[in-house]
Structures are given as structure tokens and as C-alpha cells.
Short mmCIF file of C-alpha atoms and ligand atoms in Angstrom, two decimals:
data_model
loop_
_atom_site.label_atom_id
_atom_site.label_comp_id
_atom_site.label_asym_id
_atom_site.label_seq_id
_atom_site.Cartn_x
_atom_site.Cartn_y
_atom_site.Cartn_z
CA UNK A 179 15.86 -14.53 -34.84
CA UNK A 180 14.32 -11.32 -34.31
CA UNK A 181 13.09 -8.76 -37.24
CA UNK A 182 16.06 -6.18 -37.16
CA UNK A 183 14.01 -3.92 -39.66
CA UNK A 184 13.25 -2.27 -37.07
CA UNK A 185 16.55 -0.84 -36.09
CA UNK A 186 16.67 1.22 -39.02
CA UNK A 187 16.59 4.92 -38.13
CA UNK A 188 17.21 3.84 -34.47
CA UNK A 189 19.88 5.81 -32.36
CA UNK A 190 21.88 3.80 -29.66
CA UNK A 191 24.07 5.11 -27.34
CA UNK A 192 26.41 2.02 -26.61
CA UNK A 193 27.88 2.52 -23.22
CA UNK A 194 31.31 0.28 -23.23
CA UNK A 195 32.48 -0.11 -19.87
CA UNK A 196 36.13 -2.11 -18.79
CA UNK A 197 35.87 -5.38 -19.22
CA UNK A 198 37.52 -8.11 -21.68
CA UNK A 199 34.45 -8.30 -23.44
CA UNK A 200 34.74 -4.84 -24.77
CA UNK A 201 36.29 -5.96 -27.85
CA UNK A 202 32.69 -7.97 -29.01
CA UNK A 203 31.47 -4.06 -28.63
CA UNK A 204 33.05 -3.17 -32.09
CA UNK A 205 31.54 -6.00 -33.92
CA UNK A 206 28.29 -4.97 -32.55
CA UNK A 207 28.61 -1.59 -34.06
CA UNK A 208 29.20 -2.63 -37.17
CA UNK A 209 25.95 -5.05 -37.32
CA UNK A 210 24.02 -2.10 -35.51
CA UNK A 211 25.26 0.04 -38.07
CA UNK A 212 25.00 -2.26 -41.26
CA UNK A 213 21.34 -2.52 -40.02
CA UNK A 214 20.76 1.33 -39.88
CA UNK A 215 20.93 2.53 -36.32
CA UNK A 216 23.08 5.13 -35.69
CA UNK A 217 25.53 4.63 -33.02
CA UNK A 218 26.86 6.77 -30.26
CA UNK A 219 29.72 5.53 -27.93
CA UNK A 220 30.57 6.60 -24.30
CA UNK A 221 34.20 4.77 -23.50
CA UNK A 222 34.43 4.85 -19.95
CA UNK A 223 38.09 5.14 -18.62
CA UNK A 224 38.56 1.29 -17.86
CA UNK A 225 36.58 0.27 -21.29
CA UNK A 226 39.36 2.69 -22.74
CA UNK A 227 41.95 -0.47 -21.28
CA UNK A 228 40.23 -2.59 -23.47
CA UNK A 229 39.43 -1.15 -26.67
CA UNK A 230 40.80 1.93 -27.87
CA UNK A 231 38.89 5.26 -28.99
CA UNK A 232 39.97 5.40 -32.38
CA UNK A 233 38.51 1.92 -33.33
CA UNK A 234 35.59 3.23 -31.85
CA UNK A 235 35.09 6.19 -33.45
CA UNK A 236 36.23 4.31 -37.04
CA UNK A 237 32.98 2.43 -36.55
CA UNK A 238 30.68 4.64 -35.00
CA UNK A 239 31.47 7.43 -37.39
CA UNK A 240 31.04 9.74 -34.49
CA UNK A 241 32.88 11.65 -31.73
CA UNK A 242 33.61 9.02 -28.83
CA UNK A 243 32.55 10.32 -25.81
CA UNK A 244 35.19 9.77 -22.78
CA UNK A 245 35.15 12.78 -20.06
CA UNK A 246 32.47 14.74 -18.25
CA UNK A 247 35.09 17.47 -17.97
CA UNK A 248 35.65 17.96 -21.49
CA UNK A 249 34.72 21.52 -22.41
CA UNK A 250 34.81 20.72 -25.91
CA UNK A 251 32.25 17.82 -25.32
CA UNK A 252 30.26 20.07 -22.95
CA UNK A 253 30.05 22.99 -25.33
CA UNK A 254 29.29 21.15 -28.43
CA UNK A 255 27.01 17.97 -26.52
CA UNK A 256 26.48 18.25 -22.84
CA UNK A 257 25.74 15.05 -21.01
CA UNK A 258 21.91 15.36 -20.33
CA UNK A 259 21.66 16.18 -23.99
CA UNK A 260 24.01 13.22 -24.99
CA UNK A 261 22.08 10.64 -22.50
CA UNK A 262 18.29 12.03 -24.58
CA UNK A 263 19.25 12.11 -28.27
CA UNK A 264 19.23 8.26 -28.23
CA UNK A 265 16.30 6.11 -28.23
CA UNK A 266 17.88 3.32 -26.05
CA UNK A 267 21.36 3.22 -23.62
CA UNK A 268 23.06 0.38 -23.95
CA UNK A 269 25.61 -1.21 -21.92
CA UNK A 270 28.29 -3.34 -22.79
CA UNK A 271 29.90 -5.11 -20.98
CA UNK A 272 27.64 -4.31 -18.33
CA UNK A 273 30.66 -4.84 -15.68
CA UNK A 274 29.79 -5.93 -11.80
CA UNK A 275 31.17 -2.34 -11.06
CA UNK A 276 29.08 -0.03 -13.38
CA UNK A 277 26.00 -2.37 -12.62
CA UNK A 278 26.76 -1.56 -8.65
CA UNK A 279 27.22 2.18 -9.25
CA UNK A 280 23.66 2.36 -11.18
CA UNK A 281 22.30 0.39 -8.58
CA UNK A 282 23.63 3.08 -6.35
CA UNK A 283 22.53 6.03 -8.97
CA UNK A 284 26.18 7.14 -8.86
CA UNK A 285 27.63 9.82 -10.89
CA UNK A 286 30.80 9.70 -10.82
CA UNK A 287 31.84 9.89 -14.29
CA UNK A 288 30.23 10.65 -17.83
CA UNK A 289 29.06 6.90 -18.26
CA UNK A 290 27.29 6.95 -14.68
CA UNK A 291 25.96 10.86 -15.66
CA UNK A 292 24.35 10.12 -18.52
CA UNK A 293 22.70 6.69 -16.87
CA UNK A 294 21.53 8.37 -14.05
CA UNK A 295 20.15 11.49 -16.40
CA UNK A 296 18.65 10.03 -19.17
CA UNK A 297 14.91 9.54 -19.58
CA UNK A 298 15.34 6.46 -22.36
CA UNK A 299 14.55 3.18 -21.85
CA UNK A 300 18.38 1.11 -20.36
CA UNK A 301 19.57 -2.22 -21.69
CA UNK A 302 22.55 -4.41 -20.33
CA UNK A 303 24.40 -6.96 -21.07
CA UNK A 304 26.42 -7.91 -18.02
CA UNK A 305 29.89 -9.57 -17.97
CA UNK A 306 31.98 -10.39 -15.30
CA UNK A 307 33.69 -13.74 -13.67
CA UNK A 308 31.33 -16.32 -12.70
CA UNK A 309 32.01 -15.41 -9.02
CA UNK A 310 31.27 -11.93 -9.70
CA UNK A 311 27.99 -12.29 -11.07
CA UNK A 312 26.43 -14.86 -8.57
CA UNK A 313 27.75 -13.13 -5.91
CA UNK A 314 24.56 -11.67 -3.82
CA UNK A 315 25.76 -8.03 -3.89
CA UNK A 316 25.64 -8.05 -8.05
CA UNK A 317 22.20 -10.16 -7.95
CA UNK A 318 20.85 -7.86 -5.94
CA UNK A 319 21.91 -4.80 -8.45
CA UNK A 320 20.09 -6.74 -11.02
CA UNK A 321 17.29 -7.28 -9.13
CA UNK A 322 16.76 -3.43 -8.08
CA UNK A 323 18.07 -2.50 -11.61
CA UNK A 324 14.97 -5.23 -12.92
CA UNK A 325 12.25 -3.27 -10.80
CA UNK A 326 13.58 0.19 -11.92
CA UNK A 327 12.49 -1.03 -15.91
CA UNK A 328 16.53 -2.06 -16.47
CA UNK A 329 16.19 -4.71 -19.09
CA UNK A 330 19.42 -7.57 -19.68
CA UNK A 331 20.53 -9.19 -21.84
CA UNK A 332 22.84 -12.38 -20.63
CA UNK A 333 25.26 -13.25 -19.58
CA UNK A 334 25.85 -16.49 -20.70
CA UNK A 335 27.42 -20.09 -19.56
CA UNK A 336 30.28 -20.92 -20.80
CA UNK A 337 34.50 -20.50 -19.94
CA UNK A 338 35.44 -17.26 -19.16
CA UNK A 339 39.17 -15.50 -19.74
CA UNK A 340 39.79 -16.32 -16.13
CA UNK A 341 39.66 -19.97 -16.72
CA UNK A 342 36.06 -20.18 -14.61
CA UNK A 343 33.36 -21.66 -16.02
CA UNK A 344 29.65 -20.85 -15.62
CA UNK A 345 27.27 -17.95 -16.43
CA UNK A 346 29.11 -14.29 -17.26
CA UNK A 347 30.17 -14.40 -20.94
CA UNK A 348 28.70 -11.02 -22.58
CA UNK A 349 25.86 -12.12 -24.91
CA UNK A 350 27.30 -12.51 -28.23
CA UNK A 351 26.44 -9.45 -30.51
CA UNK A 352 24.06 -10.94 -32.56
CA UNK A 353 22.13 -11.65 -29.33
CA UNK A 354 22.00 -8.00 -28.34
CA UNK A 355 20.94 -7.01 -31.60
CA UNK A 356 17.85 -9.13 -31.02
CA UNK A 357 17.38 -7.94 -27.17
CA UNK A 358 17.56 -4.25 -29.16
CA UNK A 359 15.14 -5.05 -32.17
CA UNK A 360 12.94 -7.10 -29.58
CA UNK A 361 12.70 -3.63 -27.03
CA UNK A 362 11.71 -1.77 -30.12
CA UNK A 363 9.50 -3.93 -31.50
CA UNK A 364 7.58 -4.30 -27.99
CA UNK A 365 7.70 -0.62 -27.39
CA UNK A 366 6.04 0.00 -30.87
CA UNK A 367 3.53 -2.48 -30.69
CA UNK A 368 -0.07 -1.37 -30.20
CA UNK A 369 -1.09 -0.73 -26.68
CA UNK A 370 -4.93 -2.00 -26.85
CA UNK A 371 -4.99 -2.09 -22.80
CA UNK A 372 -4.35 1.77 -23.45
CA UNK A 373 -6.62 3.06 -21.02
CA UNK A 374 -7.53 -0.27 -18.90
CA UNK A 375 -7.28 -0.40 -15.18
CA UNK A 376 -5.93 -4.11 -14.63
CA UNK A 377 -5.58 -5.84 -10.88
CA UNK A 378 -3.89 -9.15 -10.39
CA UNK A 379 -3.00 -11.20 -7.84
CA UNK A 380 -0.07 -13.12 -7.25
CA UNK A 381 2.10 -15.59 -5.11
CA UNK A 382 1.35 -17.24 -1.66
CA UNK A 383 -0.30 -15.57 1.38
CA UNK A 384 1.16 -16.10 5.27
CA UNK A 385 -0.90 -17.06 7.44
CA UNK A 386 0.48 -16.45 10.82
CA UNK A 387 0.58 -18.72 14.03
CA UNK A 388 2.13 -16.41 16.27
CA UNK A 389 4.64 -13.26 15.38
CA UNK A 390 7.44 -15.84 13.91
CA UNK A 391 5.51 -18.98 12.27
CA UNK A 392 3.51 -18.82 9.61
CA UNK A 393 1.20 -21.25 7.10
CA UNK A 394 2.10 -21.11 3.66
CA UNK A 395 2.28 -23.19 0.47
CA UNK A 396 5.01 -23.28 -2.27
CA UNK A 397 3.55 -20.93 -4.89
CA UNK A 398 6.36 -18.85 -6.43
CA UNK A 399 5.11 -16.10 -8.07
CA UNK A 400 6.22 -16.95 -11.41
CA UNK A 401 2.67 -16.87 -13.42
CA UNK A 402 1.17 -13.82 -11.41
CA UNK A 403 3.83 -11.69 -11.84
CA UNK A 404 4.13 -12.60 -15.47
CA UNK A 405 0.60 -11.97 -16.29
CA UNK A 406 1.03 -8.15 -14.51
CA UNK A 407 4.13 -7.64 -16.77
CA UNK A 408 2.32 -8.84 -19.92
CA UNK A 409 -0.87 -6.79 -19.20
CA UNK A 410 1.27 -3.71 -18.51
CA UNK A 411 2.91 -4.69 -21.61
CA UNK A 412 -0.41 -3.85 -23.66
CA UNK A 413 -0.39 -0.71 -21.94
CA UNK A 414 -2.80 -1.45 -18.86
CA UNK A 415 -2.92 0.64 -15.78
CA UNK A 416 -1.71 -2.52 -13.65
CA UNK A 417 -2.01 -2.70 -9.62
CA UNK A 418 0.01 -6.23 -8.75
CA UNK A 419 -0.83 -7.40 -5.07
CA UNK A 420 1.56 -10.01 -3.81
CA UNK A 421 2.28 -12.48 -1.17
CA UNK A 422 5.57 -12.90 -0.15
CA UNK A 423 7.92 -14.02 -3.07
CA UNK A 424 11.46 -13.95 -4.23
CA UNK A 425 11.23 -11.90 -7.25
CA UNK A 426 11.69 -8.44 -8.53
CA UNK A 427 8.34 -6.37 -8.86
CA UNK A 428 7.87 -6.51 -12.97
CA UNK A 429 8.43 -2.96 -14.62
CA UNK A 430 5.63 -0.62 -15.31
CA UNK A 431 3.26 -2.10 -12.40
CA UNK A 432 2.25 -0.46 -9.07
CA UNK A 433 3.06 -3.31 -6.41
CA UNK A 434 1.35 -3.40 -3.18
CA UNK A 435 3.03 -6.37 -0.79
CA UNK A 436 1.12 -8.35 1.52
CA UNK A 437 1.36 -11.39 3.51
CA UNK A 438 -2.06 -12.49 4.42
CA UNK A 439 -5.41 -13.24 2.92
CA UNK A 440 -7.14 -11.19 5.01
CA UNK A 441 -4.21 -8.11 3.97
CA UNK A 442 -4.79 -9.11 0.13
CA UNK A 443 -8.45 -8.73 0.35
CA UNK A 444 -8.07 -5.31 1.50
CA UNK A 445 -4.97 -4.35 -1.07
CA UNK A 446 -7.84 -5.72 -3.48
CA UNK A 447 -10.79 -3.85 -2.46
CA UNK A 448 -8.62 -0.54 -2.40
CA UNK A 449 -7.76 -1.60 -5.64
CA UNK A 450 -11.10 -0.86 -6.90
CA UNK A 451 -12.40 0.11 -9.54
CA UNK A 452 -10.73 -1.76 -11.81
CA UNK A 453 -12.06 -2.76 -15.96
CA UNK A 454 -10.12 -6.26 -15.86
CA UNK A 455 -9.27 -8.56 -12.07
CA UNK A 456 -6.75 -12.26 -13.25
CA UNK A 457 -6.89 -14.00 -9.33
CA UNK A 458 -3.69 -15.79 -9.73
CA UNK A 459 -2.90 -15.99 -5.92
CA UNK A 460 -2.68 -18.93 -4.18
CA UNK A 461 -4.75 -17.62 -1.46
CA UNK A 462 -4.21 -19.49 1.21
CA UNK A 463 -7.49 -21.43 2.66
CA UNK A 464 -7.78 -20.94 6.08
CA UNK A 465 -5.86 -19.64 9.09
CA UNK A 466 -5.28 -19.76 12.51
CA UNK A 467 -8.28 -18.68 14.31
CA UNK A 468 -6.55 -16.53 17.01
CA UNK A 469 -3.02 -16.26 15.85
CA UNK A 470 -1.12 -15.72 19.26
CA UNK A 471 0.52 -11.99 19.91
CA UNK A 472 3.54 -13.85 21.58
CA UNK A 473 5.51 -16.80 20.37
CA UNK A 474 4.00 -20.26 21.38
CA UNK A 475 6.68 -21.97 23.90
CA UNK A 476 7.43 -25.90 24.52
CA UNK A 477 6.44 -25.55 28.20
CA UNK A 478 6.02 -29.72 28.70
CA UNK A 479 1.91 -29.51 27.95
CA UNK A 480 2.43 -30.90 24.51
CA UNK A 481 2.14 -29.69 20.77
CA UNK A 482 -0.51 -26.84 20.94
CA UNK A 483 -4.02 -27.20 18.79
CA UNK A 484 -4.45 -25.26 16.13
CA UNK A 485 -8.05 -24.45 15.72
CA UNK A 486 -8.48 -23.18 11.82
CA UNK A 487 -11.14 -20.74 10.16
CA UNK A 488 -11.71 -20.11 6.57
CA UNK A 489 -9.91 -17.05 4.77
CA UNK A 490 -12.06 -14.53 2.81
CA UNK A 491 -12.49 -15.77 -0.90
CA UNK A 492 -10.92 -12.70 -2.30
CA UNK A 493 -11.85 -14.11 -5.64
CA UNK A 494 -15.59 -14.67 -4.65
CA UNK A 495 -16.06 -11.66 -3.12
CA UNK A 496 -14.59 -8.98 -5.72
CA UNK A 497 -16.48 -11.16 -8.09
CA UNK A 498 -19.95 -10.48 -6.29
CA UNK A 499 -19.27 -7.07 -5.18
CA UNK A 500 -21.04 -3.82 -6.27
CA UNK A 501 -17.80 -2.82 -8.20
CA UNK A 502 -17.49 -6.13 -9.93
CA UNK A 503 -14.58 -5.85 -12.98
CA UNK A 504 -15.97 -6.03 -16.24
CA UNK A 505 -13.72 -9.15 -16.56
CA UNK A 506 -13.29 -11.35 -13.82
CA UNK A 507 -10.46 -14.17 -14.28
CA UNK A 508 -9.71 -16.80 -11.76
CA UNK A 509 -7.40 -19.86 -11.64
CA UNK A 510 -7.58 -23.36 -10.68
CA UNK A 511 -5.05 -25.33 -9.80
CA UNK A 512 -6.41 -28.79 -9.91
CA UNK A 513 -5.10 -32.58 -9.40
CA UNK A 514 -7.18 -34.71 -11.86
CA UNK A 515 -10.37 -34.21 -13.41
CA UNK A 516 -9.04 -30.24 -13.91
CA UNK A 517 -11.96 -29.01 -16.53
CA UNK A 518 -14.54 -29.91 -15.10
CA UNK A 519 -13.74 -29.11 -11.32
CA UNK A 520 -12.22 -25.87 -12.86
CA UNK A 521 -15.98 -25.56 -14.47
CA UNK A 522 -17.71 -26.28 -11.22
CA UNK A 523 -15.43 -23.27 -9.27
CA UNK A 524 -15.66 -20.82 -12.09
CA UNK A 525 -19.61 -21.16 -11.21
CA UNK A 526 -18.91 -21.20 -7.74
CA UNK A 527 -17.24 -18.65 -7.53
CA UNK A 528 -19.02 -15.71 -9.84
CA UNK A 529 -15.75 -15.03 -12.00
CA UNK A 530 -16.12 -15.22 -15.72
CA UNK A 531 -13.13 -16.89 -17.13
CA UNK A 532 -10.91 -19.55 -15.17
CA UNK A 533 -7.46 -20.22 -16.49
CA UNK A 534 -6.98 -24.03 -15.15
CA UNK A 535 -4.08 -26.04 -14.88
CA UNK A 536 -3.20 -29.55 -13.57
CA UNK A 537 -0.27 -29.46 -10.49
CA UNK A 538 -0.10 -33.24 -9.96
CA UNK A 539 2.75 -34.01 -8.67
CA UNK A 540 5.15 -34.47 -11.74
CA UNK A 541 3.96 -32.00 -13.48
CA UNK A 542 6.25 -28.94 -12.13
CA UNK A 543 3.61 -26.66 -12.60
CA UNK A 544 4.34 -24.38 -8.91
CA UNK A 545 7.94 -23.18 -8.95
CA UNK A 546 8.14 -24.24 -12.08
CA UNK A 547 8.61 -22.38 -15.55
CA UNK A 548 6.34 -23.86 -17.66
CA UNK A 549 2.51 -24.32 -17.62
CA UNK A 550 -0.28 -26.31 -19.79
CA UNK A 551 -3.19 -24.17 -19.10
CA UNK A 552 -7.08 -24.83 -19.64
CA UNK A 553 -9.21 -21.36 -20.64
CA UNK A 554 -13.03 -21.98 -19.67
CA UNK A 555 -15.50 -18.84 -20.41
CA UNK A 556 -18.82 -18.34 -19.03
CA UNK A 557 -20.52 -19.90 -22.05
CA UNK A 558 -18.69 -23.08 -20.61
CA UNK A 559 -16.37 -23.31 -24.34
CA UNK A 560 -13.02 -24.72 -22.62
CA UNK A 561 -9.64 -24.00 -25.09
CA UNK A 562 -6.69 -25.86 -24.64
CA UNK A 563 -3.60 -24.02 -24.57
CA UNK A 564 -0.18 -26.21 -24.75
CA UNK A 565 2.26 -26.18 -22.65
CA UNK A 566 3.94 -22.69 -22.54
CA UNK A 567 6.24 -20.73 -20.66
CA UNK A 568 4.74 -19.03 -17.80
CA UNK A 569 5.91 -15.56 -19.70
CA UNK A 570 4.16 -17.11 -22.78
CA UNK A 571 0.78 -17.84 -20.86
CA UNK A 572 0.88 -14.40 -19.98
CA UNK A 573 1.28 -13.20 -22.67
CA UNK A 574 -1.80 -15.28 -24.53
CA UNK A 575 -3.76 -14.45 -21.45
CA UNK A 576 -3.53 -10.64 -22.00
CA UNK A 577 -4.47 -10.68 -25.41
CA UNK A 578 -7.25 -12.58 -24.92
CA UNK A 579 -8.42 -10.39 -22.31
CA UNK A 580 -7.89 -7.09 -24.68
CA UNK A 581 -9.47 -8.63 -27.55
CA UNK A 582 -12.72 -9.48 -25.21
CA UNK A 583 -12.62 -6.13 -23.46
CA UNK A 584 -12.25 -4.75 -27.49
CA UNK A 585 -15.57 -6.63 -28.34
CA UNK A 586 -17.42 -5.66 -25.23
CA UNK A 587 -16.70 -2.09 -25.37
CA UNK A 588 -17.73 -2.26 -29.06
O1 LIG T 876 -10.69 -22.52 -4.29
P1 LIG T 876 -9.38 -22.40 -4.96
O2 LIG T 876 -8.27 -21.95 -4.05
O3 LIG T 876 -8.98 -23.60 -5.78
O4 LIG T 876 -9.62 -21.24 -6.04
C1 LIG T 876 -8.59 -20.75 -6.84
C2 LIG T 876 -8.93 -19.37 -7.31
O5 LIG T 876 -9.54 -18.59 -6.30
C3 LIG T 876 -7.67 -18.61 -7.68
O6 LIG T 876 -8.01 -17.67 -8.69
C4 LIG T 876 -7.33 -17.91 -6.37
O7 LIG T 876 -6.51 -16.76 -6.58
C5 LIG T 876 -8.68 -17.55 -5.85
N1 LIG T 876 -8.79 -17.51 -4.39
C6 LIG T 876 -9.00 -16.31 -3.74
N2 LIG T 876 -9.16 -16.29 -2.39
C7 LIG T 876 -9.14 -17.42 -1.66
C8 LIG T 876 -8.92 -18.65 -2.30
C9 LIG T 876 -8.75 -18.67 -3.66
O8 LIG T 876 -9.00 -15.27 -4.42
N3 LIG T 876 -9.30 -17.37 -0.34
#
């Protein structure tokens, strides 16, 4: 369980939109409040189906805020004003509909206003039917919500009022009290990357064989991105360059999307100058010498040869070049004997540190969630990390990196 200490002096405003789960809303005001944070409601007009305003305002002490048109409201608290005096918006339910209309940065009510004018950090906790919520439309919301800094919280598995089973139960409100005490406690930890200019790499590259095929290998994403978030985290300056993946650019980074190695080289260099580079792109090795401009055609002569060259070593070269990082971190993904190959290409390469890892098959390692990492330095001391949680890695990995870029500053 998270430290809730933290809540105390905190102001919320709870944004309770219409859905069953509504009701779980006044039990979380009560725990929000019996832990110190003031609460604020907004009771849209379909939450107000659910739960009424008087239990609301019983337990947030406060006005309940319900209509953009109310002079009374607008006189005495107008909406930009009520959307700022909190330090976080919260809503719950998040419903597939007010999700959508964020998405859209509709304003078509006070809820939507005070979304769309607030400058506070936004937390959700989505609940819908199962259907709902895997349906692509609502993904998608999520996903452009994600990239826009929209933190969630849920929703979870489990039987729903409809009589569906499967993820879109509201978190239960002890669970958004931690997602609440967790954002504060992040967003008042020290920022010792304060300052730092971070690059990263991340994801596969396409190499292409003519305008509609392309090389490419199975890396997801999952550990680049996560090391961008985490460094941004600790309050770095980060520039993420990706190959083509399926997720959501992680909040607080500038993204620059690529498909090639030769296109990531030159996102890289432009890049430049940079205090810390983590190379956790799996770059692909070669390509197709001339790439045809037109697509190749089954015209009876056979399968056509592909003659390969080698890509640039983006690694290699930003390690060697005039503007070298102070802290130059590569990766190796290895198949047996992963120290001291890792060892051999962290020497090979120029880079100081190389975060290595074993992707035999079995192990899960690419597309996978979890990762049991290796961290050699340039005095050749190797530390064994277990296995983690890509997020967890990260997370290690930039505060190893700000304590060493601490001591060499010092
Ligand atoms: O040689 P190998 O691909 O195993 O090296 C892995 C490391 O080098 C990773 O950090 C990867 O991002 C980087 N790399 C690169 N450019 C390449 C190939 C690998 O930056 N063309």
C-alpha cells in the first residue's frame, strides 16, 4: 500500500460522471477526507442518475458543483477558477463517454469545461461494460489521453452490473487513493535530472525493400519507452526517438518517429548535445542495398536477390563523435555467454555502460514485460539486477545514471 501521508492538505476535485459505479465515489470521499484532502465534487448531469447531490455535498462538506450556467456558481466560483484551486482532477467513473469527449477536448458542460481548462495534473479511473472499454474507439481515447500526461487508474476484471465479465469494474477506492498518494508522491520527489538533457532510443527500425515491404524484428518498445518515462520522471529534458511501435509516446518526452536506421541516426545527431544517450533500439543490422522506388512484381524470373549492406552503428558513432554524451549507455541483447559478449561490445563500441540481458528463446525478454538485466561500467564491475519489470528497470536505470552524473559533476 501506498503512504497516504501525503494526501494531507491535498485538494481534489473528484469529477463523478454517470455510471453505476458512481456510488464507490462517496466512499472514496470519505477515505480522501479521513486522510486530509479536501474534496471538491463536479456531478455531471448523468452522475446526478446515480448518486444524488446531497450525499455528495454531506461528504464533501462543500458546494457540489452541477451547471456551467449557474450564476450563483459563476459569481461565487467560475469554472477556470474551480478547475485551478485543486491540485489534481479526478475522474470517477471515468465513463466511455466523458473519456471520448476529453479525447475530443469537448466542452460541452461544466465537467468537460473545467477538464479542458484546467492546468493540474488529470487522473481517471475508467468504467464501463467490458465491450465498451475494449472497443478500439475508447482504446484509442486512452491512448491519446496517455500521451497528453492523462494518468488511469483501472479498470479492473471482474463481473460487471450487465452480467459481462472482463476488464471495466472502477478501481475500488482504496486503489485510487493509492494512484492519488502515488501521483503526489512522484510529483514531490526530487528531480536530480533537473537540468539534464537525456536522448534514448527505442523500438525496431524498418528497413525497406521497396515502398510496401520492409525488414524488421519483433522489438516492442516496452524497455525504451520506459526508460524515457523514468528519466523524464527525474526531471530530465528527454528527446525519445522511435521505430515504429504500438504504444503511446510516454508523458513529459519530446518524441521524434522514425522508421529506419539510417532516419534514427539523423533524429540522433539532431538530437545533439545531449549530458546522458541509453541506446535501447534494436537497430536493425543491415538493409537492402538499393531498396527499389516501385514494388518488386512476380514476373516468372524467380524470387529476387536481396543484396544487404550494413546500417550505421548509431550507437558507435554518437559514442565516438565530437559531441560525445557525458554518459553513453548501450544494450545488449545476447543469447548465452551475455557478460562477457556484452563486455566485448561495450569496448567495441566506445559507450560507457551496457545494460545486458539474455533473449534466449524462453526467456520472454522482447515483447515481454519483464527483464533480468546485467549493468557493466567501463571499469568492467558487472551488477546483477533481478528480474524486474521493464518499468522497474527503468526506473533503477535512471537513478543510477543521476547518481553517476551527481558524482561526475561534483
Ligand atoms: O550490435 P548490437 O545490435 O548487439 O548492439 C546493441 C546496441 O547497439 C544497442 O544499444 C543498440 O541500440 C545499439 N545499436 C545501434 N545501431 C546499430 C546497431 C545497434 O545504435 N546499427
Amino acid at each position: 500500500m501506498s503512504d497516504h501521508s501525503i494526501l494531507s492538505g491535498k485538494r481534489v476535485l473528484l469529477i463523478i460522471a454517470g455510471g453505476i459505479a458512481a456510488y464507490k465515489c462517496l466512499d472514496l470521499i470519505r477515505r480522501l477526507r479521513e486522510r486530509g484532502c479536501a474534496v471538491r465534487a463536479i456531478l455531471t448531469r448523468a452522475g446526478a442518475q446515480f448518486v444524488t447531490p446531497l450525499s455528495v455535498q454531506a461528504l464533501t462538506g462543500d458546494t457540489v458543483y452541477q451547471d456551467l450556467w449557474s450564476l450563483t456558481d459563476e459569481s461565487e466560483m467560475g469554472h477556470i477558477q474551480l478547475s485551478r484551486a485543486a491540485d489534481l482532477l479526478v475522474v470517477a467513473p471515468a465513463t466511455a463517454n466523458i473519456l471520448a469527449r476529453m479525447a475530443a477536448g469537448m466542452a460541452d458542460d461544466l465537467a468537460t469545461t473545467a477538464l479542458l481548462a484546467t492546468d493540474k495534473p488529470i487522473l481517471v479511473a475508467p468504467a464501463m461494460n467490458v465491450r465498451m472499454w475494449l472497443n478500439p474507439a475508447t482504446q484509442a481515447n486512452m491512448a491519446l489521453l496517455a500521451s497528453r500526461g492523462v494518468t488511469s487508474v483501472g479498470p479492473n476484471d471482474g463481473e460487471m452490473a450487465c452480467n459481462e465479465y472482463g476488464p471495466g469494474r472502477m478501481a475500488e477506492p482504496m486503489e485510487i487513493i493509492d494512484a492519488i498518494a502515488d501521483h503526489f508522491t512522484a510529483r514531490e520527489a526530487p528531480k536530480p535530472l533537473a537540468g539534464t538533457r537525456a536522448l534514448v532510443t527505442s523500438g525496431p527500425t524498418h528497413e525497406p525493400i521497396d515502398p510496401v515491404r520492409y525488414i524488421a524484428n519483433r522489438s516492442s518498445g516496452k524497455q525504451g519507452h520506459a526508460i524515457a518515462a523514468a528519466l523524464a520522471r527525474l526531471g530530465a529534458d528527454v528527446t525519445l526517438v522511435s521505430g515504429p511501435t504500438r504504444l503511446p509516446d510516454p508523458p513529459g518526452c519530446t518524441v521524434t518517429h522514425i522508421e529506419s536506421a539510417r532516419d534514427m541516426l539523423a533524429a540522433c545527431e539532431a538530437a545533439l548535445p545531449v549530458d546522458v544517450a541509453v541506446f535501447a533500439a534494436a537497430v536493425a543490422d543491415w538493409r537492402v542495398k538499393d531498396a527499389a522506388e516501385r514494388k518488386l512484381k512476380k514476373d516468372g524470373g524467380g524470387p529476387p536477390t536481396l543484396e544487404l549492406c550494413e546500417n550505421p552503428d548509431i550507437l558507435a558513432t554518437v559514442s565516438k563523435s565530437a559531441r560525445r554524451p557525458t554518459l553513453v549507455v548501450g544494450f545488449a541483447a545476447e543469447t548465452g555467454n551475455v557478460v562477457a559478449y556484452a563486455e566485448a561490445k561495450r569496448a567495441r563500441k566506445g559507450c560507457d555502460w551496457i545494460v545486458a540481458n539474455d533473449v534466449s528463446l524462453g526467456t520472454q525478454t522482447f515483447g515481454g514485460d519483464a527483464n533480468t538485466v546485467h549493468l557493466i561500467r567501463s571499469d568492467g564491475a558487472v551488477e546483477d539486477w533481478p528480474t524486474l519489470d521493464k518499468d522497474a528497470v527503468a526506473d533503477r536505470l535512471a537513478h543510477t545514471i543521476a547518481d553517476h552524473l551527481k558524482g561526475t559533476a561534483s
